[in-house]
mmCIF file of C-alpha atoms and ligand atoms in Angstrom:
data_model
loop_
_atom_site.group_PDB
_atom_site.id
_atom_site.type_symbol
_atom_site.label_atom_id
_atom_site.label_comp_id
_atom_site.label_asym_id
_atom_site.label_seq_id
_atom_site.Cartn_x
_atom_site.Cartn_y
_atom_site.Cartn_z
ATOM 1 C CA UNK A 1 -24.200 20.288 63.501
ATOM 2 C CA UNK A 2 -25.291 22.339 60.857
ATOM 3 C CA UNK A 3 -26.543 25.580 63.177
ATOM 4 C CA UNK A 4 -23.283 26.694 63.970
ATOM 5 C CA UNK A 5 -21.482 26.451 60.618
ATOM 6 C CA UNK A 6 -21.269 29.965 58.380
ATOM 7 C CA UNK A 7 -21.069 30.640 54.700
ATOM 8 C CA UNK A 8 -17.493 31.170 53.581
ATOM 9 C CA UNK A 9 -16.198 32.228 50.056
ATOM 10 C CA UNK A 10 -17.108 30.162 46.227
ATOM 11 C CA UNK A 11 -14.336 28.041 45.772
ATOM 12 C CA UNK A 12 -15.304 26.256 42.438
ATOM 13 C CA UNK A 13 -18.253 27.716 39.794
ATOM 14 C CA UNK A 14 -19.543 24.324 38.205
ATOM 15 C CA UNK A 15 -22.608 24.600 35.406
ATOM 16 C CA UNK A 16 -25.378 23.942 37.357
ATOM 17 C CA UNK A 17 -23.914 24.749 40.789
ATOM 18 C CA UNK A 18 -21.311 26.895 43.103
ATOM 19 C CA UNK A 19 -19.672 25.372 45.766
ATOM 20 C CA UNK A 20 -18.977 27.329 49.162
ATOM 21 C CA UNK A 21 -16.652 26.784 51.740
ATOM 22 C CA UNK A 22 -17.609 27.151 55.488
ATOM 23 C CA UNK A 23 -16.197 27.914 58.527
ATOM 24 C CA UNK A 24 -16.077 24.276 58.874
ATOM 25 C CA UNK A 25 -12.797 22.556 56.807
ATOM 26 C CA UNK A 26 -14.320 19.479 56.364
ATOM 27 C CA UNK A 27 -18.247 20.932 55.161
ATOM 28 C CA UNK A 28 -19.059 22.728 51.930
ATOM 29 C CA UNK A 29 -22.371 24.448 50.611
ATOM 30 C CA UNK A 30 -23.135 23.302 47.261
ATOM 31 C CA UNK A 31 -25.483 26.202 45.821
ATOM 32 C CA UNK A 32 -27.831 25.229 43.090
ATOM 33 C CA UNK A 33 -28.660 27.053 40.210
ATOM 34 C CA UNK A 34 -30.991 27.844 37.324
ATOM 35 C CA UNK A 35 -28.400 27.558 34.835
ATOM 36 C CA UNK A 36 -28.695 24.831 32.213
ATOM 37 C CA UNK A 37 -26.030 23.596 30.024
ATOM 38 C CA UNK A 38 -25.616 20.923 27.225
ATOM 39 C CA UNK A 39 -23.564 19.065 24.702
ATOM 40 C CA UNK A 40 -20.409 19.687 26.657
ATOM 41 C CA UNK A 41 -21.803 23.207 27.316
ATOM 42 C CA UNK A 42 -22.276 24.839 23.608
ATOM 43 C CA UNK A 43 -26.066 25.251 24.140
ATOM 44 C CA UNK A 44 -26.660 27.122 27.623
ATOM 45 C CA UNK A 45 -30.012 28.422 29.462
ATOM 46 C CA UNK A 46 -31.877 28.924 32.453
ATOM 47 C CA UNK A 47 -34.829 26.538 34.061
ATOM 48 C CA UNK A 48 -36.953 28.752 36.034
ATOM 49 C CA UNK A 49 -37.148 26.784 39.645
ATOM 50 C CA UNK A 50 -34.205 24.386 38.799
ATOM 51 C CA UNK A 51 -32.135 24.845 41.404
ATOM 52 C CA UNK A 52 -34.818 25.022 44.082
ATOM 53 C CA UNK A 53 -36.406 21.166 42.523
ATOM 54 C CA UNK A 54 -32.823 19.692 42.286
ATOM 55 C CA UNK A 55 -31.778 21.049 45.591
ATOM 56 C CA UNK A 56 -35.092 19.252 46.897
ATOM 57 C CA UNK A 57 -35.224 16.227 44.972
ATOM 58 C CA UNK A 58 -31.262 15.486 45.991
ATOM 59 C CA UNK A 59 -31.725 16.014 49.311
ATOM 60 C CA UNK A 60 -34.461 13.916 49.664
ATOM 61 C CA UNK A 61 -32.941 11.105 47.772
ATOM 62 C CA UNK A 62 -29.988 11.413 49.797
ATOM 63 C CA UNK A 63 -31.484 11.504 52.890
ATOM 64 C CA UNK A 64 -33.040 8.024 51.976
ATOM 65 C CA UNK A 65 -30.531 6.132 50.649
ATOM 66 C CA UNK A 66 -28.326 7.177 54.033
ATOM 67 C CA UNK A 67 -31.039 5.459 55.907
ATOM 68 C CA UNK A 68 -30.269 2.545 53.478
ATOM 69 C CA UNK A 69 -26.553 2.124 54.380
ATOM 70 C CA UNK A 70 -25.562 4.457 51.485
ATOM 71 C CA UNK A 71 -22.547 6.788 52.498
ATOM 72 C CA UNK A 72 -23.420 10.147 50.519
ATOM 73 C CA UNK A 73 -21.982 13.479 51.250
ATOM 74 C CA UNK A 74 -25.075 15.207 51.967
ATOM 75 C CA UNK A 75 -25.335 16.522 55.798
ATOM 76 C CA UNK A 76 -28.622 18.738 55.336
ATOM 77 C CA UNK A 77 -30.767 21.185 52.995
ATOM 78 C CA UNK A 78 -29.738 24.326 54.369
ATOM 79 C CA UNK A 79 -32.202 26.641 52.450
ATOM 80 C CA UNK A 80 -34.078 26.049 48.947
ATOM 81 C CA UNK A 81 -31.300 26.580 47.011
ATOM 82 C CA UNK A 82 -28.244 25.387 49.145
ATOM 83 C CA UNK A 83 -26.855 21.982 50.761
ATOM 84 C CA UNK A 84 -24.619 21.367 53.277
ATOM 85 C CA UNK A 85 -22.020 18.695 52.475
ATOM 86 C CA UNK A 86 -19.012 16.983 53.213
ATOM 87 C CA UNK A 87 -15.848 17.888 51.334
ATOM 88 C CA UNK A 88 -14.229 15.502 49.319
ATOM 89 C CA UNK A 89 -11.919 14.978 46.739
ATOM 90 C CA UNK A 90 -14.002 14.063 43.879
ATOM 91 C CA UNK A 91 -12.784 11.044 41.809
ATOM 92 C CA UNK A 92 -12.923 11.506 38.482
ATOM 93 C CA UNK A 93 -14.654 8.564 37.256
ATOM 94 C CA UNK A 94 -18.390 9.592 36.144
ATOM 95 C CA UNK A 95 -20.677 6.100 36.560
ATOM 96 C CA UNK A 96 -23.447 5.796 34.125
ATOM 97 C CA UNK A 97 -26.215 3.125 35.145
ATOM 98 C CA UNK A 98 -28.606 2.353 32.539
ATOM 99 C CA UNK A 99 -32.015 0.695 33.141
ATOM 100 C CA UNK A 100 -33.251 1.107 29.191
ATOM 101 C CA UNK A 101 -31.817 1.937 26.201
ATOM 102 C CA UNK A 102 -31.879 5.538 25.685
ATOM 103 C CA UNK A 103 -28.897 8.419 24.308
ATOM 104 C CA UNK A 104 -25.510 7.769 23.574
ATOM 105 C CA UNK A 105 -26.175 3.944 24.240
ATOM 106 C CA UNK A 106 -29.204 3.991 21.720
ATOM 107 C CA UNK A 107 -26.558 5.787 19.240
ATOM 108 C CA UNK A 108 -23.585 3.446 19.962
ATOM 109 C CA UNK A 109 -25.522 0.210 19.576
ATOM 110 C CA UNK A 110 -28.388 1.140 16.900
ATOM 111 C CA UNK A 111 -30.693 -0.196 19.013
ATOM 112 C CA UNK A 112 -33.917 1.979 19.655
ATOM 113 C CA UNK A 113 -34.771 4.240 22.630
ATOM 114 C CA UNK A 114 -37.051 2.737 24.696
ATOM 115 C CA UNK A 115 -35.596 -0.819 24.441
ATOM 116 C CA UNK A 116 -35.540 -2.526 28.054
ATOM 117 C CA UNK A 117 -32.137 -3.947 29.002
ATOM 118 C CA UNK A 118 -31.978 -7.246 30.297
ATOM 119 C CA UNK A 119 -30.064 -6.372 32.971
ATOM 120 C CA UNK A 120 -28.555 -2.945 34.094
ATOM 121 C CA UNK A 121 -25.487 -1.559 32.303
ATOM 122 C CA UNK A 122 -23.074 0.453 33.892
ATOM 123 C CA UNK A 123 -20.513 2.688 32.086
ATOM 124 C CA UNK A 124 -17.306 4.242 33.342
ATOM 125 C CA UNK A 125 -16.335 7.989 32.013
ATOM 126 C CA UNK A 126 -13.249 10.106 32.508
ATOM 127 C CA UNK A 127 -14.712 13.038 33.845
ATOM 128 C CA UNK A 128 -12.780 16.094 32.093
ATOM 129 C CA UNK A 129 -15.153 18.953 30.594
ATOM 130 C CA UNK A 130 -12.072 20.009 28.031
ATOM 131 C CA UNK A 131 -12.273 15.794 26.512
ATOM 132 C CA UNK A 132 -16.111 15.737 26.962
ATOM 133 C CA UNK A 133 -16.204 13.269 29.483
ATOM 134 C CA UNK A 134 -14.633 10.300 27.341
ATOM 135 C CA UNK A 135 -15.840 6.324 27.980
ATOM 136 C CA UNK A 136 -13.076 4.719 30.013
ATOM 137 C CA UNK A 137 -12.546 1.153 31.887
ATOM 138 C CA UNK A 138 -11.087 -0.796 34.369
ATOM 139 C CA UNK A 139 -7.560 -0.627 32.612
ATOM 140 C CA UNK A 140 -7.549 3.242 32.035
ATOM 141 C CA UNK A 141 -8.329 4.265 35.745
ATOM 142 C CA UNK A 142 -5.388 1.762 36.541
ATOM 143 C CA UNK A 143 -3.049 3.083 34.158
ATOM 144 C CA UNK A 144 -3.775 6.561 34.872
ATOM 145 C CA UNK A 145 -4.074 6.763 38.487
ATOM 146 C CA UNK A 146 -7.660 7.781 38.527
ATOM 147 C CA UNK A 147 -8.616 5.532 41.469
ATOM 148 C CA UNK A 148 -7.240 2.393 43.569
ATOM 149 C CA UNK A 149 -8.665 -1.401 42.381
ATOM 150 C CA UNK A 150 -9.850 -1.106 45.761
ATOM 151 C CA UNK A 151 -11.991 2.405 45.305
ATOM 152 C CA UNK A 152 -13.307 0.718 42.022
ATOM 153 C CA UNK A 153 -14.846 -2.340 43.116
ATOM 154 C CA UNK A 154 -16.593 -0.466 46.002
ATOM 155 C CA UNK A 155 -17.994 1.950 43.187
ATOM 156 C CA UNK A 156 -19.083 -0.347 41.002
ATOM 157 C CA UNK A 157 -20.897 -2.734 43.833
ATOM 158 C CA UNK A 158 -22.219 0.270 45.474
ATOM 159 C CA UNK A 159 -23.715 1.465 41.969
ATOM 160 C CA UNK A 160 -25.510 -1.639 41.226
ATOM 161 C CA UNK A 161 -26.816 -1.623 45.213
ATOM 162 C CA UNK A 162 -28.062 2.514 44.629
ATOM 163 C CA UNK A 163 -29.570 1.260 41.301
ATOM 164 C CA UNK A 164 -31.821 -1.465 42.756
ATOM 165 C CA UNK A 165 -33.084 1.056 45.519
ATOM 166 C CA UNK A 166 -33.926 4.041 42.703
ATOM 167 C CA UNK A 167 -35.695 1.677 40.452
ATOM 168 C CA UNK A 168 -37.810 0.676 43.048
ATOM 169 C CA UNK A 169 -37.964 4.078 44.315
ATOM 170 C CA UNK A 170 -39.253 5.525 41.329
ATOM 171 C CA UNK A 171 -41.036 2.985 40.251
ATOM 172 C CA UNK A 172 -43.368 3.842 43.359
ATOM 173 C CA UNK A 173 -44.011 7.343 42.329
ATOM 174 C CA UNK A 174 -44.772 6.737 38.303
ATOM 175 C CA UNK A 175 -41.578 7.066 36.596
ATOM 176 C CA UNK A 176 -39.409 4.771 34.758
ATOM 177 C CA UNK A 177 -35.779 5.065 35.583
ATOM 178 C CA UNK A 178 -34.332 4.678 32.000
ATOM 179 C CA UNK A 179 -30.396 5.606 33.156
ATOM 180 C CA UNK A 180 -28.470 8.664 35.225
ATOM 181 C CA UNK A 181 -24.961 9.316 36.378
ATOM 182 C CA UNK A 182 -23.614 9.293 39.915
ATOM 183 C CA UNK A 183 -20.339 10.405 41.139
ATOM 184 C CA UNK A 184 -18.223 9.818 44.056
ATOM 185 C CA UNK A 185 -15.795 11.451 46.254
ATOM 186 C CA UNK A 186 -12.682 10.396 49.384
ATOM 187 C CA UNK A 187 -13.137 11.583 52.377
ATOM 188 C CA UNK A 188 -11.477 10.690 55.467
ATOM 189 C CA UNK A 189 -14.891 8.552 56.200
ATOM 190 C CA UNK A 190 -14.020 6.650 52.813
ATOM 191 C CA UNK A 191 -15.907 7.439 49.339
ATOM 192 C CA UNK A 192 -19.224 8.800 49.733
ATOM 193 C CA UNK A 193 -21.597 9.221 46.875
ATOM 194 C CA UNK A 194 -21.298 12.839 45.955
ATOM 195 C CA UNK A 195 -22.645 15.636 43.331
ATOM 196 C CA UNK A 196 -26.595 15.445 43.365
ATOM 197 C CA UNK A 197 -29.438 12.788 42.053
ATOM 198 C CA UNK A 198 -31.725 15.141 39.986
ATOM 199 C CA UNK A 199 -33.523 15.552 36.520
ATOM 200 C CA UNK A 200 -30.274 16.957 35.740
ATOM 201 C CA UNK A 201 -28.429 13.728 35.041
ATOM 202 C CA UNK A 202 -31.027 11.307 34.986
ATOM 203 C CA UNK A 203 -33.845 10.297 32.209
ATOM 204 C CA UNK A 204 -36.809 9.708 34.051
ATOM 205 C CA UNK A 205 -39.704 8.945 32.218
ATOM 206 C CA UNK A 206 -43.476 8.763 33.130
ATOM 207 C CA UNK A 207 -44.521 5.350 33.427
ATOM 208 C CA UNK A 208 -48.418 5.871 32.129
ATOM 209 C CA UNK A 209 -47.337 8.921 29.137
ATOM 210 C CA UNK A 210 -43.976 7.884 28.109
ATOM 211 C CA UNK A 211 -43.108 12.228 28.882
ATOM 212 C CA UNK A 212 -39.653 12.914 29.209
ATOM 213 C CA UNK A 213 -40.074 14.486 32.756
ATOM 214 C CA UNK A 214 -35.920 15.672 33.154
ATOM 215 C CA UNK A 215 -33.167 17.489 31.041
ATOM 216 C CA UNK A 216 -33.736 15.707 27.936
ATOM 217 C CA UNK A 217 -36.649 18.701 27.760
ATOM 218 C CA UNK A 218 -34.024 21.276 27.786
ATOM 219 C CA UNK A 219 -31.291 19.157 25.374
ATOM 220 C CA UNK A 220 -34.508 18.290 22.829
ATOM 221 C CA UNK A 221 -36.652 21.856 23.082
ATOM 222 C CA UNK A 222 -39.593 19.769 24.244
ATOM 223 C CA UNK A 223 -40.856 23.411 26.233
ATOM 224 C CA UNK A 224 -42.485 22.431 29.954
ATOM 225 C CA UNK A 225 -39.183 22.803 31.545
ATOM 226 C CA UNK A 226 -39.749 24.198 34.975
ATOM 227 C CA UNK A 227 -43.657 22.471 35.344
ATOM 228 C CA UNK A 228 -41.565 19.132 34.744
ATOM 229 C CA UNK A 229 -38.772 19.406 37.466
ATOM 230 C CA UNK A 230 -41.629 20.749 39.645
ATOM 231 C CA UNK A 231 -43.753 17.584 38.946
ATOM 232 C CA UNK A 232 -40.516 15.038 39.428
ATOM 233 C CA UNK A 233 -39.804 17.572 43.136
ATOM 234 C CA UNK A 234 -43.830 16.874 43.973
ATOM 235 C CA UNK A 235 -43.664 13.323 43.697
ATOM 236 C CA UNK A 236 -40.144 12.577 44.903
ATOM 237 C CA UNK A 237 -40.760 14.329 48.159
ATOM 238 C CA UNK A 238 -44.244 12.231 48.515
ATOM 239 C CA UNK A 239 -42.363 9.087 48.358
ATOM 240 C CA UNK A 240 -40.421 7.381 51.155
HETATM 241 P P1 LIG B 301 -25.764 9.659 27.705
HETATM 242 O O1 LIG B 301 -24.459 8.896 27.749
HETATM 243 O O2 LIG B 301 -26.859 8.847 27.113
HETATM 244 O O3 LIG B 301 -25.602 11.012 27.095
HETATM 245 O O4 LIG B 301 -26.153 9.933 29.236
HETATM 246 C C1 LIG B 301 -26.535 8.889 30.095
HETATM 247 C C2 LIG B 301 -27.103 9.456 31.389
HETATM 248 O O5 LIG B 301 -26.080 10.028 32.179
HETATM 249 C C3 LIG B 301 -28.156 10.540 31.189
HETATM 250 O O6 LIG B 301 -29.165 10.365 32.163
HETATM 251 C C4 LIG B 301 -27.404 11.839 31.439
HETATM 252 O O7 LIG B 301 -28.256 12.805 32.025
HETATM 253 C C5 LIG B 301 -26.335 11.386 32.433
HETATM 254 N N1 LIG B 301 -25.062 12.083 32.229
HETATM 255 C C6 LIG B 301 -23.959 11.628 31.601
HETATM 256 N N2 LIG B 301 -22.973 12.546 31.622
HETATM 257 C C7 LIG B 301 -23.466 13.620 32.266
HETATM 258 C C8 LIG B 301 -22.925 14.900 32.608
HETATM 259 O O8 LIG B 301 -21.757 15.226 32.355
HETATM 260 N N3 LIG B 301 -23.765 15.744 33.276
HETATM 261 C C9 LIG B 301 -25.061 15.402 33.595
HETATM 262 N N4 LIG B 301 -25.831 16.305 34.230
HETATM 263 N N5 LIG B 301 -25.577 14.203 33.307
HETATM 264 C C10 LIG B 301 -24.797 13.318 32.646
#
């Protein structure tokens, strides 16, 4: 499928990524990049390797949770640096599932980082860079059109389903899944999980040291930046 399908021109310039068209209307190449960005993009950088790991690590992940039933957008890794993917419309919902209590949750509820939650937490955001990404529910995406009832309880089953497979996924290879976004997208196959499943927008934690071993490095100046996405690439592509 993918052999006979060409680059075409960027069509969007996200933080971390570009996305391509092809010759094919219904694929796109995302491109990842070194780029880093936080706190709605006031402090900016580079990760040495970045794009290659996340570009890896997605892939992989996607690949596997396919084989688990998962509808994702992911066709194939083109190259180290670029995916082939279906095109969707992405819906602009951002789902946050949360394992342990960690950022904005430890700040909203003055509980403690670290704390484990007795069951997993998931949190709906409006995803608009200009609002930083505001906390929504149920009642906003119905009142604003943002998705169909129908769209919303397939999100949030298939979010709790993806979240029981990662756990156990990364519990295998050392690391504590503490929380991470996910984002969908319509197609014409129905919503697919979309975007990427990286250090990027997950904490991820080592299990025996308690290291931070994703972006919180870059948002916290913890140093170790590229050696820690190329640790999280090693293991997650030894793990099935
Ligand atoms: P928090 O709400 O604590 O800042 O983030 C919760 C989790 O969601 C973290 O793992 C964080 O990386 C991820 N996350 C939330 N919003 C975004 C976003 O806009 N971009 C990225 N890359 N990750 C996000």
């Amino acid at each position: 499928m993918s052999g006979a399908v060409t680059k075409g021109a960027a069509i969007y310039e996200g933080k971390a990524k570009t996305i391509y068209a092809t010759s094919r209307p219904d694929l796109l190449i995302q491109y990842f990049k070194d780029d880093a960005t936080a706190f709605n993009g006031k402090k900016k950088g580079i990760i040495q390797n970045k794009g290659i790991c996340n570009n890896a690590i997605s892939s992989h992940i996607f690949g596997l949770l396919e084989k688990e039933g998962v509808k994702t957008h992911f066709v194939s890794k083109l190259s180290h640096r670029e995916m082939l993917v279906k095109k969707v419309e992405i819906i602009p919902i951002e789902v946050v599932m949360r394992n342990v209590v960690a950022g904005s949750l430890s700040t909203r509820m003055g509980i403690p980082e670290g704390e484990q939650i007795k069951e997993p937490v998931m949190e709906l955001y409006y995803k608009s860079d200009p609002l930083g990404d505001p906390m929504i529910n149920r009642y906003h995406i119905r009142a604003f059109n943002l998705a169909t009832d129908e769209e919303v309880r397939f999100i949030e089953k298939e979010s709790f389903r993806i979240n029981k497979w990662l756990l156990s996924f990364f519990d295998k290879i050392g690391i504590r899944l503490v929380d991470y976004k996910l984002e969908y997208g319509r197609s014409p196959e129905g919503v697919l999980l979309a975007d990427e499943i990286s250090p990027d927008g997950c904490r991820l934690w080592d299990k025996a040291t308690g290291e931070k071993m994703d972006k919180d490095r870059f948002r916290r100046d913890l140093g170790m930046l590229t050696e820690v996405y190329e640790e999280m690439t090693r293991r997650t592509l030894a793990a099935t």
